[in-house]
Coordinates of C-alpha atoms and ligand atoms in Angstrom, one line a residue:
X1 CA -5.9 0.6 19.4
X2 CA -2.1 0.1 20.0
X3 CA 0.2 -1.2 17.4
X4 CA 1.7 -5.1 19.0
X5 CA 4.9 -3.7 18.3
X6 CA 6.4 -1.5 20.6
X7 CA 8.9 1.0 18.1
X8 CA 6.1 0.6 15.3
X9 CA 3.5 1.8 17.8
X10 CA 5.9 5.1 18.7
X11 CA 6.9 5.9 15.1
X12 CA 2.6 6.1 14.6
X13 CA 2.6 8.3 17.4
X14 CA 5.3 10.5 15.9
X15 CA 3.0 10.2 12.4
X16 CA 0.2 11.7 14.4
X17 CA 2.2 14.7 16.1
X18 CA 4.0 15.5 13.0
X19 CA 0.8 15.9 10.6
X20 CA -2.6 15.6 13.0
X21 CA -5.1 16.6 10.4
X22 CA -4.6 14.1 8.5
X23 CA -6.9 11.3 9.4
X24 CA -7.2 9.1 6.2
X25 CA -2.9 9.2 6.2
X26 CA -3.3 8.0 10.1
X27 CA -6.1 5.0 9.0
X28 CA -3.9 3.8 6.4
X29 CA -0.4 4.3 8.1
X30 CA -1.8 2.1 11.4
X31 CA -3.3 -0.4 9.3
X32 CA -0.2 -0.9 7.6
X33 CA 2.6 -0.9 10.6
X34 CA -0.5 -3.3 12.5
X35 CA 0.2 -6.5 9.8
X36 CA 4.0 -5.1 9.6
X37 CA 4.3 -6.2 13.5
X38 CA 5.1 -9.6 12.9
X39 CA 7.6 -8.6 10.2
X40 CA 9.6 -6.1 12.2
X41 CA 10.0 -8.6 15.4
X42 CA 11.5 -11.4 12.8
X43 CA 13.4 -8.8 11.1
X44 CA 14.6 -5.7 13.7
X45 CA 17.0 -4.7 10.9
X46 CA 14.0 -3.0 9.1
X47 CA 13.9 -0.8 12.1
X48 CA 17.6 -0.1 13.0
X49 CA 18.0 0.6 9.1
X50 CA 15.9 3.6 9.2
X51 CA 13.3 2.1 6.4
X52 CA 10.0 1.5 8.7
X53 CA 10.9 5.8 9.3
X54 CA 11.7 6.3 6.0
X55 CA 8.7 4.5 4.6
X56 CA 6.0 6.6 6.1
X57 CA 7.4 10.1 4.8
X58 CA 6.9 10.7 1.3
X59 CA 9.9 11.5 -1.0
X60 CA 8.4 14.5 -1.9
X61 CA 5.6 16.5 -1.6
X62 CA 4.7 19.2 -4.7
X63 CA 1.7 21.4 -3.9
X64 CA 0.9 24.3 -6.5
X65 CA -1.9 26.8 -7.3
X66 CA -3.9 26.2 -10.4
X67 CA -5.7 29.7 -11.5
X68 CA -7.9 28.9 -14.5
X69 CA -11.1 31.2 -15.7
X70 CA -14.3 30.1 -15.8
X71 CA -16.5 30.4 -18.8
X72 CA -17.8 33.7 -18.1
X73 CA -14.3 35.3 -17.1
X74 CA -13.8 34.5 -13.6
X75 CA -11.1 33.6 -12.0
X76 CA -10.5 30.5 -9.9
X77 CA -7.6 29.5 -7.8
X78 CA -7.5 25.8 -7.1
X79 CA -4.9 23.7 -5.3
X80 CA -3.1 21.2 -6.6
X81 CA -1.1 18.2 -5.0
X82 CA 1.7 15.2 -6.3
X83 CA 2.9 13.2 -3.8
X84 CA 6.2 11.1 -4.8
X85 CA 5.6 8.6 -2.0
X86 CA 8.6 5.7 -2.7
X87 CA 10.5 5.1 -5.9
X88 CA 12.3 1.9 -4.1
X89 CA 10.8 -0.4 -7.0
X90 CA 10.4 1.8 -9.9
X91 CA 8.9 5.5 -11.0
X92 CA 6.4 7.1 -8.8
X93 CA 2.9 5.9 -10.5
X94 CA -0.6 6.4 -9.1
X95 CA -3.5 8.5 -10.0
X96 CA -4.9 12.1 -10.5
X97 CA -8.0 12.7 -8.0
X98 CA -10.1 15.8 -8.8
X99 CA -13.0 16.5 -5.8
X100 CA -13.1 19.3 -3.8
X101 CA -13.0 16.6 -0.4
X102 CA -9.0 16.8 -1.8
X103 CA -6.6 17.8 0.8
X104 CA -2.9 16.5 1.4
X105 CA -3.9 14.2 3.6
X106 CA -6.0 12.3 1.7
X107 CA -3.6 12.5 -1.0
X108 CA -0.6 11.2 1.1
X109 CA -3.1 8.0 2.3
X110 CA -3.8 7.6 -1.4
X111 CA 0.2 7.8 -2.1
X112 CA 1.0 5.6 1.0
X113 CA -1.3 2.7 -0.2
X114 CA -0.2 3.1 -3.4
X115 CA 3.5 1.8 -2.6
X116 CA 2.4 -1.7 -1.6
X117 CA 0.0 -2.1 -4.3
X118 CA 2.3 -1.3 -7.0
X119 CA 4.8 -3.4 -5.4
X120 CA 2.2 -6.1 -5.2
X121 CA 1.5 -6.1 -9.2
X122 CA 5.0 -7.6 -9.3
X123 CA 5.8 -5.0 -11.4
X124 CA 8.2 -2.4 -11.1
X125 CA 6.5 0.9 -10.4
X126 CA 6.8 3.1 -7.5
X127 CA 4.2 4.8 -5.3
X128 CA 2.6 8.6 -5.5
X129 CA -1.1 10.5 -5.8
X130 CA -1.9 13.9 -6.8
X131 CA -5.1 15.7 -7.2
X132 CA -7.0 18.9 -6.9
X133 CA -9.6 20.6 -4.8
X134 CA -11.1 21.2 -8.3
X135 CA -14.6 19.5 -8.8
X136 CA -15.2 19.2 -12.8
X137 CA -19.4 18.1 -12.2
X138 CA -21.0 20.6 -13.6
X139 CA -18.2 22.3 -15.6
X140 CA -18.5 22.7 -19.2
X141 CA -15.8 21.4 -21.2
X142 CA -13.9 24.1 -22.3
X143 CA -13.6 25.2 -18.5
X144 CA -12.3 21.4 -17.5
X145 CA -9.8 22.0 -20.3
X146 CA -8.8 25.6 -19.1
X147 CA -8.4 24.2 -15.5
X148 CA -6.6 20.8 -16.8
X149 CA -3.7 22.4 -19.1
X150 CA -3.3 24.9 -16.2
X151 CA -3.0 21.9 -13.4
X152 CA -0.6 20.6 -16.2
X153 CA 1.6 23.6 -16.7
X154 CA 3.5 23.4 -13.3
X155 CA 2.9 19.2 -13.2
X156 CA 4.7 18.9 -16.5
X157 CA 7.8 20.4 -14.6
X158 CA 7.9 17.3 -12.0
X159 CA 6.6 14.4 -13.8
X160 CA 8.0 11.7 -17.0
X161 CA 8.2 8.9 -17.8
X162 CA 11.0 7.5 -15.9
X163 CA 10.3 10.0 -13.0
X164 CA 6.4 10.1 -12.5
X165 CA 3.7 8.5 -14.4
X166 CA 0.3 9.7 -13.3
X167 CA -3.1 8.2 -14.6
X168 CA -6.8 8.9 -13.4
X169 CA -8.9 8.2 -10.6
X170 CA -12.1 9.8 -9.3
X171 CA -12.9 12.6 -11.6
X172 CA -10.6 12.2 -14.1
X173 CA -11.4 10.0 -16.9
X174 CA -10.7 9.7 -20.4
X175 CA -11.4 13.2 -21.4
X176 CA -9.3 15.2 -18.6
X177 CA -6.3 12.8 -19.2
X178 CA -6.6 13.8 -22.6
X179 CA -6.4 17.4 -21.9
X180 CA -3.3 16.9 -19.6
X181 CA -1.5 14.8 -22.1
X182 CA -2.2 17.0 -24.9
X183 CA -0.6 19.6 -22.5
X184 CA 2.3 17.9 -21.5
X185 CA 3.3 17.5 -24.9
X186 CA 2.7 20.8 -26.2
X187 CA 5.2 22.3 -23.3
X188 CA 7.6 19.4 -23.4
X189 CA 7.8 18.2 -26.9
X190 CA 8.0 14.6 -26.3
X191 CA 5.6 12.1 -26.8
X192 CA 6.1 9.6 -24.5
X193 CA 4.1 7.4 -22.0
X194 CA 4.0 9.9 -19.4
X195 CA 0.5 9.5 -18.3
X196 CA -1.5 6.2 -18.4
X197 CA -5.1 5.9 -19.0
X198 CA -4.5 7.1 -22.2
X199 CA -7.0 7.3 -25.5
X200 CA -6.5 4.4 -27.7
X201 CA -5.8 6.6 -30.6
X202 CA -2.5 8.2 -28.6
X203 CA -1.0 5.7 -27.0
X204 CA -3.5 4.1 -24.6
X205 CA -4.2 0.5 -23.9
X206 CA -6.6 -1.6 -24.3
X207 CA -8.4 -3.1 -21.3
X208 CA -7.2 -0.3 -19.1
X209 CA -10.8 1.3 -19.0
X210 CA -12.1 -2.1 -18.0
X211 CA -8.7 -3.0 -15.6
X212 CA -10.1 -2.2 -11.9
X213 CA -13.2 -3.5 -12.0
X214 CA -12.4 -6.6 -14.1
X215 CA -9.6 -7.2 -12.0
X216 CA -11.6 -6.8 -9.1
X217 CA -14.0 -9.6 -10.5
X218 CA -11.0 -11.6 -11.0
X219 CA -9.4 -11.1 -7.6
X220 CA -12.2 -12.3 -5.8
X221 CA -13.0 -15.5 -8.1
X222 CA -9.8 -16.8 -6.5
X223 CA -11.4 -15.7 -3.1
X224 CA -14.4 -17.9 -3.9
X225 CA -12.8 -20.4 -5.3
X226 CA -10.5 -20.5 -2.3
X227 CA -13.6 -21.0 -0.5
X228 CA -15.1 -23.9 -2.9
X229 CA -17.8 -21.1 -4.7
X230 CA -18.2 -19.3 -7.4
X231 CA -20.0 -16.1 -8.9
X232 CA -22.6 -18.0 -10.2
X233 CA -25.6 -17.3 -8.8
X234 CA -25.0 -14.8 -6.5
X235 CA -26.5 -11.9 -6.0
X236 CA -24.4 -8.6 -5.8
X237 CA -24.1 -5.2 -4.2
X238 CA -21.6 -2.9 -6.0
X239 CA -21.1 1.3 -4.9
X240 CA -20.8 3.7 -7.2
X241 CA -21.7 3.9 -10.8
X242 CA -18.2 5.3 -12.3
X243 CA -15.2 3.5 -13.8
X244 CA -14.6 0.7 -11.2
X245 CA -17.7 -0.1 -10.6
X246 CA -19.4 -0.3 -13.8
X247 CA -16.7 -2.6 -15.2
X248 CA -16.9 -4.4 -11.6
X249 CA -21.1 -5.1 -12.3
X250 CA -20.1 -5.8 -15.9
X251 CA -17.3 -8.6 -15.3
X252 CA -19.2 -10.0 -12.3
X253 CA -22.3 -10.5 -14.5
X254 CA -20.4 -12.3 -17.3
X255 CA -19.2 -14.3 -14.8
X256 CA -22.8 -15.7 -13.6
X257 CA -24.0 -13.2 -10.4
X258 CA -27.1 -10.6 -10.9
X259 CA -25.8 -6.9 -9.8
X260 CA -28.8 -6.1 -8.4
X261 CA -27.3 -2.2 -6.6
X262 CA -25.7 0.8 -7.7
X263 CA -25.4 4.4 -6.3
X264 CA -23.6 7.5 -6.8
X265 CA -22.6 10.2 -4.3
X266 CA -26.6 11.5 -4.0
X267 CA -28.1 8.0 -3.7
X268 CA -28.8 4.3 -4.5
X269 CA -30.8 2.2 -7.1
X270 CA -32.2 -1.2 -6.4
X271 CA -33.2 -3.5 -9.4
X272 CA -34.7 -7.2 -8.5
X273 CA -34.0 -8.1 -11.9
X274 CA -30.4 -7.3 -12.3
X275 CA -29.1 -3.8 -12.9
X276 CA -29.2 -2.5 -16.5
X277 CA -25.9 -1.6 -17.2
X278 CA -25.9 -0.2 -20.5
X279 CA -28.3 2.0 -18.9
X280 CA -25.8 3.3 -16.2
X281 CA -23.1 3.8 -19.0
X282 CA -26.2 5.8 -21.2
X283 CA -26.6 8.2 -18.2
X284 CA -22.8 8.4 -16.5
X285 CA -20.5 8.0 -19.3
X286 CA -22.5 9.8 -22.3
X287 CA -25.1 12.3 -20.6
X288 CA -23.4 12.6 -17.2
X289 CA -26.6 12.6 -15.6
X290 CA -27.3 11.6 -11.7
X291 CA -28.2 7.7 -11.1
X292 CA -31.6 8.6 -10.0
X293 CA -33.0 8.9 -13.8
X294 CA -32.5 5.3 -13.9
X295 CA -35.8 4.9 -12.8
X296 CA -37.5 7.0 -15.4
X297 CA -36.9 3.8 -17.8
X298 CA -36.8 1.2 -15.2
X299 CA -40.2 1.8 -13.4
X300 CA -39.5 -2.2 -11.3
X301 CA -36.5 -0.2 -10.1
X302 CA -36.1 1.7 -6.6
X303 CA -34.3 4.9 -6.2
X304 CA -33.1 5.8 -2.5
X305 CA -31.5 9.2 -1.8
X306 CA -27.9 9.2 0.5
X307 CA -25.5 6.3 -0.2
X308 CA -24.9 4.5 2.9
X309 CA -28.7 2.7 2.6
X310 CA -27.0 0.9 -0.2
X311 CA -25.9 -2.0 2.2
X312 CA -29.0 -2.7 4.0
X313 CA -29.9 -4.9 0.6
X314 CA -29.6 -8.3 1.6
X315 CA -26.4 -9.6 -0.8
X316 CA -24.1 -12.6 -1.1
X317 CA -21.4 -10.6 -2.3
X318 CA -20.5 -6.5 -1.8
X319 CA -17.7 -4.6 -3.9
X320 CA -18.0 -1.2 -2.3
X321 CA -16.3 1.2 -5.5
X322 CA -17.0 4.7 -4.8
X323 CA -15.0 6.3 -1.9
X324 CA -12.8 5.9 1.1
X325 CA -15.1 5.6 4.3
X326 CA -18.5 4.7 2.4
X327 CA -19.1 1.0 4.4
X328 CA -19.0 1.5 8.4
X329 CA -19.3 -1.0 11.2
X330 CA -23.5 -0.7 10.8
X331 CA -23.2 -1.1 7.5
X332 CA -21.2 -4.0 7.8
X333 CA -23.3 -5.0 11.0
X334 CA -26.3 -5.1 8.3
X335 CA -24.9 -7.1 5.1
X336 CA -23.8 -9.2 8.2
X337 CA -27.2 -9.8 9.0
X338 CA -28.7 -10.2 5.5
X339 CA -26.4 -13.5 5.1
X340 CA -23.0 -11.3 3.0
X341 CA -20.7 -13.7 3.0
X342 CA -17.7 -11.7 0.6
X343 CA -16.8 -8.4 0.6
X344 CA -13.6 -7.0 -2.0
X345 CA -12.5 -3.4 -2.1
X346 CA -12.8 -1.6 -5.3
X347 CA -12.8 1.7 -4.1
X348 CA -9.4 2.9 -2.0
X349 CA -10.3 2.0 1.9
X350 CA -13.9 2.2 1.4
X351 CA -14.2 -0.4 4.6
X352 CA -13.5 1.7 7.9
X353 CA -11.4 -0.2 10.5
X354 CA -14.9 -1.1 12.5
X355 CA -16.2 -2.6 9.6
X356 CA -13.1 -5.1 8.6
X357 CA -13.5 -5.7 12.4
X358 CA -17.0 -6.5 11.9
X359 CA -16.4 -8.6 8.6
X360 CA -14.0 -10.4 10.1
X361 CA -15.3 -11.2 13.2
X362 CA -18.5 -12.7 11.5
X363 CA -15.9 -14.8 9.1
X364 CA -16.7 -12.6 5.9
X365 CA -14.1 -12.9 3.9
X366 CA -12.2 -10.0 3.2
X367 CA -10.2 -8.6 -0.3
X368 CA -9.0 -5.4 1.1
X369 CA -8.4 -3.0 -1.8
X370 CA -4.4 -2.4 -2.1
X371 CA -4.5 -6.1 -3.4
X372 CA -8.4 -6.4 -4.9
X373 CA -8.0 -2.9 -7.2
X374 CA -4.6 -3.6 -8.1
X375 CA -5.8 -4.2 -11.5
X376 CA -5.7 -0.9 -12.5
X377 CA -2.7 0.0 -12.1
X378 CA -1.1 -3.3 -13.6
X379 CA -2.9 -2.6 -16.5
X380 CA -1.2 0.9 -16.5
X381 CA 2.5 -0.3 -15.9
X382 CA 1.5 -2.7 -19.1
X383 CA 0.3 0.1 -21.0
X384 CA 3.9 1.9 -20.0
X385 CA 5.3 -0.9 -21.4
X386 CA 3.8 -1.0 -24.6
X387 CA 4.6 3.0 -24.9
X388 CA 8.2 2.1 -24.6
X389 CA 8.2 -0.6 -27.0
X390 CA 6.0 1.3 -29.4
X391 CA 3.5 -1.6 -29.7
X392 CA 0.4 -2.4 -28.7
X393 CA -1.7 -5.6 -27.4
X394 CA -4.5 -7.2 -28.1
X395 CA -7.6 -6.8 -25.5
X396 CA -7.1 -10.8 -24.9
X397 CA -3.5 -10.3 -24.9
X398 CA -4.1 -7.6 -21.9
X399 CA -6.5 -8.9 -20.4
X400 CA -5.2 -12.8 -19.6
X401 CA -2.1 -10.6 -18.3
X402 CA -4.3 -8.5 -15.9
X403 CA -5.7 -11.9 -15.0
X404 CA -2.2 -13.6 -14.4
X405 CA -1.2 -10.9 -12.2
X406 CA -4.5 -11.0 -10.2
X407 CA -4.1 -14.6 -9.8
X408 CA -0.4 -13.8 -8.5
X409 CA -1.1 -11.6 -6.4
X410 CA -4.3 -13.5 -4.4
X411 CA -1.3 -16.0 -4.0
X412 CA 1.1 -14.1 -3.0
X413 CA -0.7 -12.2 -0.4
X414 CA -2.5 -15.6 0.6
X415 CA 1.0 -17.3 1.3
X416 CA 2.4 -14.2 2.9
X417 CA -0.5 -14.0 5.7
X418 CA -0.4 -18.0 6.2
X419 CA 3.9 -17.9 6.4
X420 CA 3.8 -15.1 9.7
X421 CA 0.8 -16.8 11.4
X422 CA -2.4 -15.3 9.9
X423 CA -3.7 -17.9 7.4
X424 CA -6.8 -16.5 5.3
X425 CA -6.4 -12.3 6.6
X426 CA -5.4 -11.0 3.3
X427 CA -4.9 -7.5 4.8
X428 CA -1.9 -8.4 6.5
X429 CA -0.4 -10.6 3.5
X430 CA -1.6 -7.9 1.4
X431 CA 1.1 -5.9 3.7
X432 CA 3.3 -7.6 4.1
X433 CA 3.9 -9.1 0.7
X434 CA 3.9 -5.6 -1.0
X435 CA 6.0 -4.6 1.9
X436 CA 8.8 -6.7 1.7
X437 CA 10.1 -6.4 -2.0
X438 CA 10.0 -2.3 -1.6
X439 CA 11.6 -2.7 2.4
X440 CA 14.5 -5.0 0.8
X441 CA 15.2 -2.5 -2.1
X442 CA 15.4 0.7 0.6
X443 CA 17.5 -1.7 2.4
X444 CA 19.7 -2.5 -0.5
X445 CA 20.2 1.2 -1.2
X446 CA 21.3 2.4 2.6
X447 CA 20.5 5.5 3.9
X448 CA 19.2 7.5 0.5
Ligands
LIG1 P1 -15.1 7.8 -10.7 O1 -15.0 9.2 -10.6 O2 -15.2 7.2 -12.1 O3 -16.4 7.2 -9.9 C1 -16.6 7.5 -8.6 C2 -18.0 7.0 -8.1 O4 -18.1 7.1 -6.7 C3 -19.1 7.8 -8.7 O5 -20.2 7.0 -8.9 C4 -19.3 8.9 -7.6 O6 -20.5 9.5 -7.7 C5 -19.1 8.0 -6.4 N1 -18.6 8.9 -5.3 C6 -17.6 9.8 -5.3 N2 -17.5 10.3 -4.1 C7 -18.5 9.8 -3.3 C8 -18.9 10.0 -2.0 N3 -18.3 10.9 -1.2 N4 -19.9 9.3 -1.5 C9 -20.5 8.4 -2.3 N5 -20.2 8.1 -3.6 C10 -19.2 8.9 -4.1 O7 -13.9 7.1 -9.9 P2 -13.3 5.7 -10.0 O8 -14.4 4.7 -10.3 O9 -12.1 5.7 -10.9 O10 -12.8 5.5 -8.6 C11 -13.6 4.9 -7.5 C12 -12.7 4.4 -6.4 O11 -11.8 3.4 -6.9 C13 -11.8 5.5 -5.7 O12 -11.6 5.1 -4.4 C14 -10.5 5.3 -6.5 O13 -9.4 5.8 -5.7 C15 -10.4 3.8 -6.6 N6 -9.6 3.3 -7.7 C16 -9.7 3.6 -9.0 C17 -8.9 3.1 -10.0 C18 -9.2 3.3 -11.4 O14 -8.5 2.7 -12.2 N7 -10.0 4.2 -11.8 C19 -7.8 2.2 -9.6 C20 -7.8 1.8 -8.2 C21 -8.6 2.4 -7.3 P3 -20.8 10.9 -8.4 O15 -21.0 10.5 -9.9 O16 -22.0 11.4 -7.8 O17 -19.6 11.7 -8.2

């Protein structure tokens, strides 16, 4: 599909020819420059400027090799990625992804997205992504700590805390930010806030573990409201069983729905009665166990192996929080039919461009992610806050921020879509709101 504006529509084309395997990068870069159209006709000085050119090549791209040994001696030689998308607004910031489905393309989407959800936050943080090829399921300990301080040794040399401040995001958690940080000290003898996601007992905040998927649950409160509903009551579909989404099924139960779906990447469980989730912590958080064990203790509960079954159970409401790609146009066609009448990103681009299609053509409404699982990384720039202050906040004190900002921002990207034509699509105010503040700031700075 052709981008409405004519230069916008070329400079994809030159995206394409310059990197062509890089399809997520693509996904992301056209959905962008698509809500961006209406911008760029208003305002033709973000093209003549050079910043619609300058904001789809990354500042800088690091890409090492990890070698790290394996418990019984051998050798492995991993890859490892930071992209420093856009420092416009602040210090590159965004997360550490370790899956072997890694590659530099799916980094630089990650990094791209990244810019206008920081700028969203309202908070002045930058965009970047890094990651590995590395897969730590199955690893024992000692060999995620062998591979994390190695992954560390030649990050340390690009990252701090006014340059770069990494956190975590699918397969690394608490434990291998802990490794990294301990790492980062030990070669650069500082302690400062240079990673977020932190332990509590070095520097971490609290709330952060809980940010995404609380923030999530927050997000799309306003949605409902917006619409005159509520959680209450509604029954729920959430992907995924690791940080987002079990603090997604834990918020949106406190606030009155019944989760009633789960899944990792091998399959799904479906329990009528509302999911267990102290169960789902018990075996992904503490035994690191598949979800499919669920049922051992939960004999009303189904387990379905593959992941994409997950959406043919009928739902009000679906948070898809695993992975990019995970809900296609049938799976969309499907909660479609089963009466979903609200679906919010947890996950980064888990909705392919058939599906929003879908969703929005059947008038489901739509949180697409860069604005839904900001929450995260608010609660991060907050926790780099408190680092520099040397203080700390409350949980209430952090969380009735997170839930400030998430209020903000639903506004913000709501007024944004309804002020160039497109009342009620938050993917373009989503855009264009996080857009414009970084756009202004490039402009502000000339040619750099
Ligand atoms: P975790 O590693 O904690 O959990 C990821 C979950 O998704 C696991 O249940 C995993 O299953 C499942 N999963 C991973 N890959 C696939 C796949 N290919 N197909 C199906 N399921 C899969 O990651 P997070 O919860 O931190 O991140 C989830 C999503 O949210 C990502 O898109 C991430 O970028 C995004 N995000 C995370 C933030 C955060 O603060 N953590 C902030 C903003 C966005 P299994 O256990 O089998 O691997």
């Amino acid at each position: 599909m052709s981008i409405p504006n004519e230069y916008l529509n070329g400079l994809m084309e030159r995206v394409i020819a310059r990197d062509p395997a890089e399809p997520e990068f693509h996904q992301a870069v056209r959905e962008v420059l698509t809500s961006l159209s209406p911008v760029v006709d208003a305002h033709p000085e973000y093209i003549t400027s050079g910043v619609m050119d300058s904001l789809v090549e990354p500042e800088r791209i690091i890409t090492f090799r990890v070698p790290w040994e394996d418990d019984q001696g051998v050798v492995h030689i991993n890859r490892g990625y930071r992209v420093q998308f856009n420092s416009a607004i602040g210090p590159y910031k965004g997360g550490l992804r370790f899956h072997p489905s890694v590659n530099q393309g799916i980094i630089k989407f990650l990094g791209f997205e990244q810019i206008f959800k920081n700028s969203l936050t309202g908070l002045p943080i930058g965009g970047g992504k890094g990651g590995s090829d590395f897969d730590p399921k199955g690893k024992s300990d000692a060999e995620v700590m062998r591979f994390c301080q190695s992954f560390m040794a030649e990050l340390s040399k690009h990252i701090g805390p006014d340059t770069d401040v990494p956190a975590g995001d699918i397969g690394v958690g608490a434990r291998e930010i802990g490794f990294m940080f301990g790492q980062y000290k030990r070669l650069r003898n500082e302690f400062t806030g240079t990673l977020t996601g932190k332990g509590l007992s070095y520097g971490g905040s609290l709330a952060r573990t809980e940010a995404t998927g609380f923030g999530l649950c927050y997000f799309t409160a306003c949605m409902l409201k917006d619409a005159g509903k509520s959680f209450e009551g509604q029954t729920v579909v959430v992907s995924g069983s690791g940080n987002v989404a079990t603090y997604a099924c834990q918020k949106a139960t406190e606030f009155g729905a019944k989760v009633v779906a789960m899944s990792d990447s091998n399959g799904y469980i479906y329990d009528k009665n509302g999911i267990d989730l102290d169960a789902i912590k018990q075996i992904k958080q503490v035994e690191r166990k598949r979800i499919k064990v669920y049922v051992d203790t939960h004999p009303e509960a189904e387990y379905h192996e593959g992941c994409k079954g997950i959406w043919t159970i009928p739902c009000d409401i679906a948070l898809p929080c695993a992975t990019q790609n995970e809900l296609n146009g049938d799976a969309a066609k499907a909660l479609v039919a089963n009466g979903c009448f609200l679906v919010a990103e947890g996950a980064n681009m888990p909705c392919t461009p058939d599906a929003v299609d879908t969703l929005k053509a059947a008038g489901v409404l739509f949180g697409p992610a860069k604005a839904a699982n900001a929450g995260g990384v608010a609660v991060s720039a907050l926790e780099m806050s408190q680092n520099s202050m040397r203080f700390f906040w409350t949980f209430e004190e952090v969380d009735e921020h997170l839930k400030q900002i998430m209020t903000d921002l639903y506004k913000n990207a709501s007024s944004a879509a309804a002020e160039y034509g497109m009342p009620g699509d938050l993917v373009a105010g989503a855009n264009i709101a996080g857009f414009l503040k970084v756009a202004n700031s490039m402009l502000a700075y000339g040619l750099v």
